[in-house]
Amino acid sequence: MTEMAAMGKHRKDDAEHADSGGMADERADERGNERGNERGESASSIGRVFAILGAIGDSGQIGISELSQRLGMSKTTVHRVIQTLKALGYVTQEIETERYRLTIRLFELGAKALESVDLVREADVEMRRIGEATREAVHLGAFDEDAIIYIHKIDADYGLRMQSRIGRRNPLHSTAIGKVLLAWMDPADAREVLSHVEFRKSTAKSLSSAEAVLSILPRVRAQGYGEDNEEQEEGLQCLAVPVFDRFGRVIAGLSISFPTMRCGADTKSHYVTLLTRAGLAISTRLGYREPTTAAPAPLPAEQGRAK
């Protein structure tokens, strides 16, 4: 091959490599653009949903055509979003006017958010008091489908290492908080919840069936607190009490965790007392009023007098 021919071949090869490299770059750019477009479309869709919810909220009741004009969206888009919101229970349609309005579902979500904020804020004071008095770990946990989720925690002063943190989920059946939440449910509801639980044994002492858990719930409710006797973590025990909302519903569990080696009968009794007082104090701040048993009415004088 002559020198000129070789140079020509190299230039051709370089051009082909450049073309293939350029095509690969173009394909990568296209894929990146597609992903970017998908993210943009998703964000745009979410924006449309909230725009429609806001417009309905501002208007009280509104129709498809008016929503379309006000928001600058096509009637097809508005109708599609409205039907989705209606199916999810956030919007309802008035039969006579065929106009749409918001349902109480949004209020319920907002109330839950406020309740969680109030709960953590009110619980923090009492949890810190228990932590200072005992130097043990204190948790606040709530029900989360088939588990509990920790929504607040005060760490132990002893450097106690636990598999718990705010936002972590732990099993219902092997935690004191879980047993408390189940014990104050309707028995049928508790059974239904447990039917979806996977009974993994965290330790050799973990309860392994729904029937085993259900059998202890009456005692938990009668004594007013739940126990975890090394069922979630070996060497650790836990006691928990319920926290009530203003309607008398149990919305969380308040617990104290400690090493088994520090758990004498007197210590346990002291911890139960601290937890019970704190649980009632938090509940009271949330609007709960403890039920009172009315004293029997005295007999009329003529009936009560011995004959």
C-alpha atoms as a printed R data frame, in Angstrom:
    type eleno elety resid chain resno       x       y       z
1   ATOM     1    CA   MET     A     1   0.000   0.000   0.000
2   ATOM     2    CA   THR     A     2   1.350   3.402  -0.956
3   ATOM     3    CA   GLU     A     3   1.878   6.099   1.668
4   ATOM     4    CA   MET     A     4  -0.894   8.195   0.137
5   ATOM     5    CA   ALA     A     5  -3.305   5.269   0.137
6   ATOM     6    CA   ALA     A     6  -2.476   4.491   3.771
7   ATOM     7    CA   MET     A     7  -3.063   8.075   4.786
8   ATOM     8    CA   GLY     A     8  -6.381   7.990   2.988
9   ATOM     9    CA   LYS     A     9  -7.408   4.826   4.778
10  ATOM    10    CA   HIS     A    10  -6.504   6.302   8.189
11  ATOM    11    CA   ARG     A    11  -8.547   9.389   7.452
12  ATOM    12    CA   LYS     A    12 -11.508   7.225   6.453
13  ATOM    13    CA   ASP     A    13 -11.196   5.113   9.631
14  ATOM    14    CA   ASP     A    14 -10.950   8.256  11.772
15  ATOM    15    CA   ALA     A    15 -14.054   9.651  10.132
16  ATOM    16    CA   GLU     A    16 -15.962   6.425  10.726
17  ATOM    17    CA   HIS     A    17 -14.907   6.388  14.394
18  ATOM    18    CA   ALA     A    18 -15.918  10.001  14.731
19  ATOM    19    CA   ASP     A    19 -19.285   9.281  13.130
20  ATOM    20    CA   SER     A    20 -19.938   6.271  15.373
21  ATOM    21    CA   GLY     A    21 -18.815   8.213  18.424
22  ATOM    22    CA   GLY     A    22 -21.016  11.092  17.436
23  ATOM    23    CA   MET     A    23 -23.982   8.774  16.942
24  ATOM    24    CA   ALA     A    24 -23.401   7.219  20.385
25  ATOM    25    CA   ASP     A    25 -23.261  10.679  21.911
26  ATOM    26    CA   GLU     A    26 -26.463  11.599  20.118
27  ATOM    27    CA   ARG     A    27 -28.179   8.444  21.381
28  ATOM    28    CA   ALA     A    28 -27.001   9.187  24.933
29  ATOM    29    CA   ASP     A    29 -28.265  12.737  24.599
30  ATOM    30    CA   GLU     A    30 -31.591  11.435  23.330
31  ATOM    31    CA   ARG     A    31 -31.905   9.053  26.286
32  ATOM    32    CA   GLY     A    32 -30.999  11.869  28.666
33  ATOM    33    CA   ASN     A    33 -33.554  14.122  27.015
34  ATOM    34    CA   GLU     A    34 -36.182  11.394  27.259
35  ATOM    35    CA   ARG     A    35 -35.516  10.964  30.982
36  ATOM    36    CA   GLY     A    36 -35.556  14.706  31.437
37  ATOM    37    CA   ASN     A    37 -38.805  14.941  29.503
38  ATOM    38    CA   GLU     A    38 -40.332  12.180  31.649
39  ATOM    39    CA   ARG     A    39 -39.345  14.007  34.829
40  ATOM    40    CA   GLY     A    40 -40.654  17.242  33.390
41  ATOM    41    CA   GLU     A    41 -43.946  15.651  32.365
42  ATOM    42    CA   SER     A    42 -44.325  14.049  35.798
43  ATOM    43    CA   ALA     A    43 -43.701  17.352  37.562
44  ATOM    44    CA   SER     A    44 -46.076  19.070  35.162
45  ATOM    45    CA   SER     A    45 -48.800  16.486  35.860
46  ATOM    46    CA   ILE     A    46 -48.407  16.938  39.617
47  ATOM    47    CA   GLY     A    47 -48.572  20.681  39.143
48  ATOM    48    CA   ARG     A    48 -51.840  20.352  37.227
49  ATOM    49    CA   VAL     A    49 -53.353  18.231  40.004
50  ATOM    50    CA   PHE     A    50 -52.558  20.815  42.675
51  ATOM    51    CA   ALA     A    51 -53.662  23.677  40.449
52  ATOM    52    CA   ILE     A    52 -57.043  22.016  39.983
53  ATOM    53    CA   LEU     A    53 -57.376  21.240  43.697
54  ATOM    54    CA   GLY     A    54 -56.522  24.843  44.520
55  ATOM    55    CA   ALA     A    55 -59.037  26.227  42.035
56  ATOM    56    CA   ILE     A    56 -61.801  23.985  43.372
57  ATOM    57    CA   GLY     A    57 -60.938  24.991  46.913
58  ATOM    58    CA   ASP     A    58 -61.043  28.699  46.037
59  ATOM    59    CA   SER     A    59 -64.366  28.363  44.234
60  ATOM    60    CA   GLY     A    60 -66.209  26.025  46.563
61  ATOM    61    CA   GLN     A    61 -67.911  24.420  43.553
62  ATOM    62    CA   ILE     A    62 -66.847  24.645  39.933
63  ATOM    63    CA   GLY     A    63 -67.449  22.963  36.576
64  ATOM    64    CA   ILE     A    64 -65.081  21.514  33.985
65  ATOM    65    CA   SER     A    65 -65.441  24.402  31.497
66  ATOM    66    CA   GLU     A    66 -64.771  27.076  34.102
67  ATOM    67    CA   LEU     A    67 -61.747  25.155  35.429
68  ATOM    68    CA   SER     A    68 -60.418  24.846  31.890
69  ATOM    69    CA   GLN     A    69 -60.763  28.585  31.234
70  ATOM    70    CA   ARG     A    70 -59.390  29.643  34.609
71  ATOM    71    CA   LEU     A    71 -56.326  27.405  34.471
72  ATOM    72    CA   GLY     A    72 -55.640  27.512  30.744
73  ATOM    73    CA   MET     A    73 -55.898  23.731  30.422
74  ATOM    74    CA   SER     A    74 -57.801  21.707  27.880
75  ATOM    75    CA   LYS     A    75 -61.149  20.298  28.968
76  ATOM    76    CA   THR     A    76 -59.801  16.808  28.262
77  ATOM    77    CA   THR     A    77 -56.904  17.280  30.684
78  ATOM    78    CA   VAL     A    78 -59.114  18.794  33.382
79  ATOM    79    CA   HIS     A    79 -61.669  16.019  33.010
80  ATOM    80    CA   ARG     A    80 -58.986  13.307  33.248
81  ATOM    81    CA   VAL     A    81 -57.476  14.781  36.423
82  ATOM    82    CA   ILE     A    82 -60.908  15.369  37.976
83  ATOM    83    CA   GLN     A    83 -61.955  11.775  37.370
84  ATOM    84    CA   THR     A    84 -58.769  10.498  39.005
85  ATOM    85    CA   LEU     A    85 -59.284  12.752  42.040
86  ATOM    86    CA   LYS     A    86 -62.910  11.659  42.210
87  ATOM    87    CA   ALA     A    87 -61.913   7.976  42.150
88  ATOM    88    CA   LEU     A    88 -59.422   8.604  44.969
89  ATOM    89    CA   GLY     A    89 -62.049  10.347  47.083
90  ATOM    90    CA   TYR     A    90 -60.630  13.885  47.046
91  ATOM    91    CA   VAL     A    91 -63.340  15.378  44.834
92  ATOM    92    CA   THR     A    92 -67.062  14.747  44.523
93  ATOM    93    CA   GLN     A    93 -69.651  15.900  41.998
94  ATOM    94    CA   GLU     A    94 -72.941  17.533  42.922
95  ATOM    95    CA   ILE     A    95 -75.734  15.691  41.142
96  ATOM    96    CA   GLU     A    96 -77.986  18.719  40.528
97  ATOM    97    CA   THR     A    97 -75.362  21.201  39.302
98  ATOM    98    CA   GLU     A    98 -72.775  18.687  37.983
99  ATOM    99    CA   ARG     A    99 -70.149  20.931  39.556
100 ATOM   100    CA   TYR     A   100 -67.241  19.588  41.590
101 ATOM   101    CA   ARG     A   101 -66.189  20.285  45.161
102 ATOM   102    CA   LEU     A   102 -63.525  19.028  47.545
103 ATOM   103    CA   THR     A   103 -64.308  16.282  50.037
104 ATOM   104    CA   ILE     A   104 -63.270  16.029  53.673
105 ATOM   105    CA   ARG     A   105 -60.439  13.708  52.609
106 ATOM   106    CA   LEU     A   106 -58.014  16.618  52.289
107 ATOM   107    CA   PHE     A   107 -59.015  17.872  55.721
108 ATOM   108    CA   GLU     A   108 -58.306  14.420  57.134
109 ATOM   109    CA   LEU     A   109 -54.804  14.463  55.654
110 ATOM   110    CA   GLY     A   110 -54.153  17.921  57.040
111 ATOM   111    CA   ALA     A   111 -55.474  16.905  60.438
112 ATOM   112    CA   LYS     A   112 -53.137  13.911  60.489
113 ATOM   113    CA   ALA     A   113 -50.177  16.131  59.680
114 ATOM   114    CA   LEU     A   114 -51.098  18.584  62.444
115 ATOM   115    CA   GLU     A   115 -51.723  15.703  64.837
116 ATOM   116    CA   SER     A   116 -48.257  14.291  64.220
117 ATOM   117    CA   VAL     A   117 -46.637  17.683  64.765
118 ATOM   118    CA   ASP     A   118 -48.611  18.270  67.976
119 ATOM   119    CA   LEU     A   119 -47.919  14.748  69.187
120 ATOM   120    CA   VAL     A   120 -44.145  14.970  68.821
121 ATOM   121    CA   ARG     A   121 -44.010  18.480  70.276
122 ATOM   122    CA   GLU     A   122 -46.078  17.570  73.323
123 ATOM   123    CA   ALA     A   123 -44.333  14.232  73.808
124 ATOM   124    CA   ASP     A   124 -40.843  15.704  73.645
125 ATOM   125    CA   VAL     A   125 -41.155  17.424  77.038
126 ATOM   126    CA   GLU     A   126 -42.251  14.258  78.837
127 ATOM   127    CA   MET     A   127 -39.778  12.058  77.000
128 ATOM   128    CA   ARG     A   128 -36.887  14.266  78.038
129 ATOM   129    CA   ARG     A   129 -38.059  14.159  81.635
130 ATOM   130    CA   ILE     A   130 -38.068  10.360  81.574
131 ATOM   131    CA   GLY     A   131 -34.677  10.326  79.887
132 ATOM   132    CA   GLU     A   132 -33.189  12.640  82.503
133 ATOM   133    CA   ALA     A   133 -34.707  10.640  85.368
134 ATOM   134    CA   THR     A   134 -33.648   7.203  84.100
135 ATOM   135    CA   ARG     A   135 -30.845   7.830  81.584
136 ATOM   136    CA   GLU     A   136 -32.508   5.154  79.442
137 ATOM   137    CA   ALA     A   137 -33.664   5.282  75.793
138 ATOM   138    CA   VAL     A   138 -37.198   6.618  75.302
139 ATOM   139    CA   HIS     A   139 -39.237   6.093  72.117
140 ATOM   140    CA   LEU     A   140 -42.473   7.347  70.615
141 ATOM   141    CA   GLY     A   141 -43.945   5.055  67.970
142 ATOM   142    CA   ALA     A   142 -47.079   5.001  65.836
143 ATOM   143    CA   PHE     A   143 -48.957   2.403  63.824
144 ATOM   144    CA   ASP     A   144 -47.780   1.995  60.217
145 ATOM   145    CA   GLU     A   145 -49.775  -0.681  58.357
146 ATOM   146    CA   ASP     A   146 -48.250  -3.967  59.578
147 ATOM   147    CA   ALA     A   147 -45.534  -2.435  61.768
148 ATOM   148    CA   ILE     A   148 -44.679   0.447  64.076
149 ATOM   149    CA   ILE     A   149 -42.658   3.461  63.039
150 ATOM   150    CA   TYR     A   150 -40.564   5.525  65.431
151 ATOM   151    CA   ILE     A   151 -41.484   9.206  65.219
152 ATOM   152    CA   HIS     A   152 -39.355  10.493  68.101
153 ATOM   153    CA   LYS     A   153 -36.509   9.221  70.246
154 ATOM   154    CA   ILE     A   154 -34.411  10.301  73.208
155 ATOM   155    CA   ASP     A   155 -31.113   8.421  73.307
156 ATOM   156    CA   ALA     A   156 -29.826   6.727  76.442
157 ATOM   157    CA   ASP     A   157 -27.009   8.344  78.393
158 ATOM   158    CA   TYR     A   158 -25.367   4.965  78.901
159 ATOM   159    CA   GLY     A   159 -24.276   4.673  75.295
160 ATOM   160    CA   LEU     A   160 -26.842   1.925  74.744
161 ATOM   161    CA   ARG     A   161 -26.757   0.672  71.139
162 ATOM   162    CA   MET     A   162 -30.195  -0.116  69.752
163 ATOM   163    CA   GLN     A   163 -31.580  -0.937  66.326
164 ATOM   164    CA   SER     A   164 -33.901   2.049  66.429
165 ATOM   165    CA   ARG     A   165 -33.955   5.502  64.929
166 ATOM   166    CA   ILE     A   166 -36.577   8.036  63.930
167 ATOM   167    CA   GLY     A   167 -38.274   6.758  60.785
168 ATOM   168    CA   ARG     A   168 -37.332   3.110  61.334
169 ATOM   169    CA   ARG     A   169 -40.073   0.479  61.228
170 ATOM   170    CA   ASN     A   170 -40.111  -2.456  63.640
171 ATOM   171    CA   PRO     A   171 -42.525  -5.395  63.991
172 ATOM   172    CA   LEU     A   172 -45.792  -5.109  65.881
173 ATOM   173    CA   HIS     A   173 -45.519  -8.549  67.444
174 ATOM   174    CA   SER     A   174 -42.072  -8.206  69.010
175 ATOM   175    CA   THR     A   175 -42.198  -4.652  70.394
176 ATOM   176    CA   ALA     A   176 -43.877  -3.260  73.495
177 ATOM   177    CA   ILE     A   177 -45.263  -0.339  71.488
178 ATOM   178    CA   GLY     A   178 -46.687  -2.725  68.913
179 ATOM   179    CA   LYS     A   179 -48.489  -4.740  71.567
180 ATOM   180    CA   VAL     A   180 -49.963  -1.570  73.083
181 ATOM   181    CA   LEU     A   181 -51.260  -0.365  69.725
182 ATOM   182    CA   LEU     A   182 -52.840  -3.762  69.067
183 ATOM   183    CA   ALA     A   183 -54.286  -4.119  72.575
184 ATOM   184    CA   TRP     A   184 -56.406  -0.967  72.254
185 ATOM   185    CA   MET     A   185 -57.770  -1.951  68.838
186 ATOM   186    CA   ASP     A   186 -61.040  -3.723  68.355
187 ATOM   187    CA   PRO     A   187 -60.132  -7.450  68.566
188 ATOM   188    CA   ALA     A   188 -61.422  -8.059  65.036
189 ATOM   189    CA   ASP     A   189 -59.263  -5.200  63.712
190 ATOM   190    CA   ALA     A   190 -56.219  -6.514  65.573
191 ATOM   191    CA   ARG     A   191 -56.743  -9.954  64.070
192 ATOM   192    CA   GLU     A   192 -57.073  -8.445  60.594
193 ATOM   193    CA   VAL     A   193 -53.851  -6.451  61.026
194 ATOM   194    CA   LEU     A   194 -51.965  -9.500  62.261
195 ATOM   195    CA   SER     A   195 -53.157 -11.534  59.282
196 ATOM   196    CA   HIS     A   196 -50.828  -9.407  57.144
197 ATOM   197    CA   VAL     A   197 -47.827  -9.640  59.466
198 ATOM   198    CA   GLU     A   198 -44.841 -11.793  58.587
199 ATOM   199    CA   PHE     A   199 -43.862 -13.338  61.899
200 ATOM   200    CA   ARG     A   200 -40.096 -13.228  61.673
201 ATOM   201    CA   LYS     A   201 -38.312 -14.127  64.878
202 ATOM   202    CA   SER     A   202 -35.903 -11.325  65.782
203 ATOM   203    CA   THR     A   203 -34.751 -13.387  68.762
204 ATOM   204    CA   ALA     A   204 -35.513 -16.809  70.222
205 ATOM   205    CA   LYS     A   205 -38.162 -15.161  72.442
206 ATOM   206    CA   SER     A   206 -40.140 -13.478  69.639
207 ATOM   207    CA   LEU     A   207 -43.798 -14.461  69.379
208 ATOM   208    CA   SER     A   208 -44.315 -16.474  66.221
209 ATOM   209    CA   SER     A   209 -48.052 -16.437  65.455
210 ATOM   210    CA   ALA     A   210 -51.121 -14.214  65.443
211 ATOM   211    CA   GLU     A   211 -52.786 -16.399  68.062
212 ATOM   212    CA   ALA     A   212 -49.818 -16.019  70.405
213 ATOM   213    CA   VAL     A   213 -50.014 -12.237  70.125
214 ATOM   214    CA   LEU     A   214 -53.805 -12.090  70.421
215 ATOM   215    CA   SER     A   215 -53.713 -14.199  73.583
216 ATOM   216    CA   ILE     A   216 -51.661 -11.602  75.489
217 ATOM   217    CA   LEU     A   217 -53.516  -8.464  74.381
218 ATOM   218    CA   PRO     A   218 -56.258  -8.623  77.056
219 ATOM   219    CA   ARG     A   219 -53.580  -8.687  79.755
220 ATOM   220    CA   VAL     A   220 -51.723  -5.782  78.148
221 ATOM   221    CA   ARG     A   221 -54.882  -3.675  78.157
222 ATOM   222    CA   ALA     A   222 -55.876  -4.705  81.682
223 ATOM   223    CA   GLN     A   223 -52.497  -3.813  83.195
224 ATOM   224    CA   GLY     A   224 -52.185  -0.641  81.111
225 ATOM   225    CA   TYR     A   225 -48.797  -1.332  79.529
226 ATOM   226    CA   GLY     A   226 -47.034  -3.662  77.104
227 ATOM   227    CA   GLU     A   227 -43.758  -5.520  77.493
228 ATOM   228    CA   ASP     A   228 -40.966  -6.690  75.240
229 ATOM   229    CA   ASN     A   229 -38.872  -9.258  77.088
230 ATOM   230    CA   GLU     A   230 -35.854  -9.535  74.776
231 ATOM   231    CA   GLU     A   231 -38.224 -10.247  71.877
232 ATOM   232    CA   GLN     A   232 -36.848  -7.587  69.527
233 ATOM   233    CA   GLU     A   233 -33.208  -7.436  70.615
234 ATOM   234    CA   GLU     A   234 -31.306  -9.842  72.815
235 ATOM   235    CA   GLY     A   235 -30.338  -8.400  76.186
236 ATOM   236    CA   LEU     A   236 -32.857  -5.547  75.937
237 ATOM   237    CA   GLN     A   237 -36.287  -5.146  77.467
238 ATOM   238    CA   CYS     A   238 -38.932  -2.538  76.854
239 ATOM   239    CA   LEU     A   239 -42.084  -1.213  78.508
240 ATOM   240    CA   ALA     A   240 -44.703   0.879  76.720
241 ATOM   241    CA   VAL     A   241 -47.952   2.716  77.461
242 ATOM   242    CA   PRO     A   242 -50.625   4.155  75.147
243 ATOM   243    CA   VAL     A   243 -51.030   7.786  74.113
244 ATOM   244    CA   PHE     A   244 -54.609   8.892  73.401
245 ATOM   245    CA   ASP     A   245 -56.001  11.661  71.210
246 ATOM   246    CA   ARG     A   246 -58.950  13.905  72.098
247 ATOM   247    CA   PHE     A   247 -61.385  11.244  70.872
248 ATOM   248    CA   GLY     A   248 -59.969   8.581  73.160
249 ATOM   249    CA   ARG     A   249 -58.231   6.715  70.362
250 ATOM   250    CA   VAL     A   250 -54.735   5.321  70.851
251 ATOM   251    CA   ILE     A   251 -52.524   7.132  68.337
252 ATOM   252    CA   ALA     A   252 -49.064   6.185  69.627
253 ATOM   253    CA   GLY     A   253 -47.081   4.251  72.147
254 ATOM   254    CA   LEU     A   254 -44.528   5.695  74.571
255 ATOM   255    CA   SER     A   255 -41.748   3.343  75.651
256 ATOM   256    CA   ILE     A   256 -38.577   3.022  77.667
257 ATOM   257    CA   SER     A   257 -35.852   0.528  76.715
258 ATOM   258    CA   PHE     A   258 -33.140  -0.812  78.982
259 ATOM   259    CA   PRO     A   259 -30.686  -3.718  79.332
260 ATOM   260    CA   THR     A   260 -32.054  -6.802  81.065
261 ATOM   261    CA   MET     A   261 -29.246  -6.637  83.613
262 ATOM   262    CA   ARG     A   262 -30.724  -3.376  84.946
263 ATOM   263    CA   CYS     A   263 -34.290  -4.698  85.165
264 ATOM   264    CA   GLY     A   264 -35.156  -5.533  88.764
265 ATOM   265    CA   ALA     A   265 -38.752  -5.662  89.983
266 ATOM   266    CA   ASP     A   266 -38.478  -2.267  91.688
267 ATOM   267    CA   THR     A   267 -36.936  -0.686  88.590
268 ATOM   268    CA   LYS     A   268 -39.665  -2.062  86.358
269 ATOM   269    CA   SER     A   269 -42.399  -0.782  88.678
270 ATOM   270    CA   HIS     A   270 -40.760   2.652  88.767
271 ATOM   271    CA   TYR     A   271 -40.515   2.789  84.978
272 ATOM   272    CA   VAL     A   272 -44.163   1.799  84.541
273 ATOM   273    CA   THR     A   273 -45.172   4.619  86.889
274 ATOM   274    CA   LEU     A   274 -43.084   7.174  84.988
275 ATOM   275    CA   LEU     A   275 -44.443   6.023  81.640
276 ATOM   276    CA   THR     A   276 -48.065   5.989  82.810
277 ATOM   277    CA   ARG     A   277 -47.847   9.543  84.150
278 ATOM   278    CA   ALA     A   278 -46.085  10.768  81.015
279 ATOM   279    CA   GLY     A   279 -48.532   9.026  78.689
280 ATOM   280    CA   LEU     A   280 -51.480  10.592  80.476
281 ATOM   281    CA   ALA     A   281 -49.816  14.028  80.485
282 ATOM   282    CA   ILE     A   282 -49.199  13.885  76.725
283 ATOM   283    CA   SER     A   283 -52.725  12.617  76.065
284 ATOM   284    CA   THR     A   284 -54.222  15.392  78.195
285 ATOM   285    CA   ARG     A   285 -52.306  18.042  76.249
286 ATOM   286    CA   LEU     A   286 -53.732  16.558  73.061
287 ATOM   287    CA   GLY     A   287 -57.280  17.033  74.400
288 ATOM   288    CA   TYR     A   288 -57.871  13.634  75.971
289 ATOM   289    CA   ARG     A   289 -60.021  13.427  79.066
290 ATOM   290    CA   GLU     A   290 -59.637  10.361  81.241
291 ATOM   291    CA   PRO     A   291 -62.964   8.556  81.751
292 ATOM   292    CA   THR     A   292 -64.340   8.863  85.261
293 ATOM   293    CA   THR     A   293 -66.509   6.306  86.968
294 ATOM   294    CA   ALA     A   294 -69.514   7.990  88.478
295 ATOM   295    CA   ALA     A   295 -70.124   7.193  92.147
296 ATOM   296    CA   PRO     A   296 -73.417   5.397  92.836
297 ATOM   297    CA   ALA     A   297 -76.207   7.720  93.855
298 ATOM   298    CA   PRO     A   298 -76.970   7.577  97.602
299 ATOM   299    CA   LEU     A   299 -80.174   5.901  98.645
300 ATOM   300    CA   PRO     A   300 -83.036   8.134  99.723
301 ATOM   301    CA   ALA     A   301 -83.100   8.600 103.496
302 ATOM   302    CA   GLU     A   302 -86.187   6.455 104.007
303 ATOM   303    CA   GLN     A   303 -84.710   3.586 101.925
304 ATOM   304    CA   GLY     A   304 -81.219   3.783 103.345
305 ATOM   305    CA   ARG     A   305 -82.420   3.819 106.990
306 ATOM   306    CA   ALA     A   306 -82.272   0.381 108.633
307 ATOM   307    CA   LYS     A   307 -85.656  -1.110 109.385
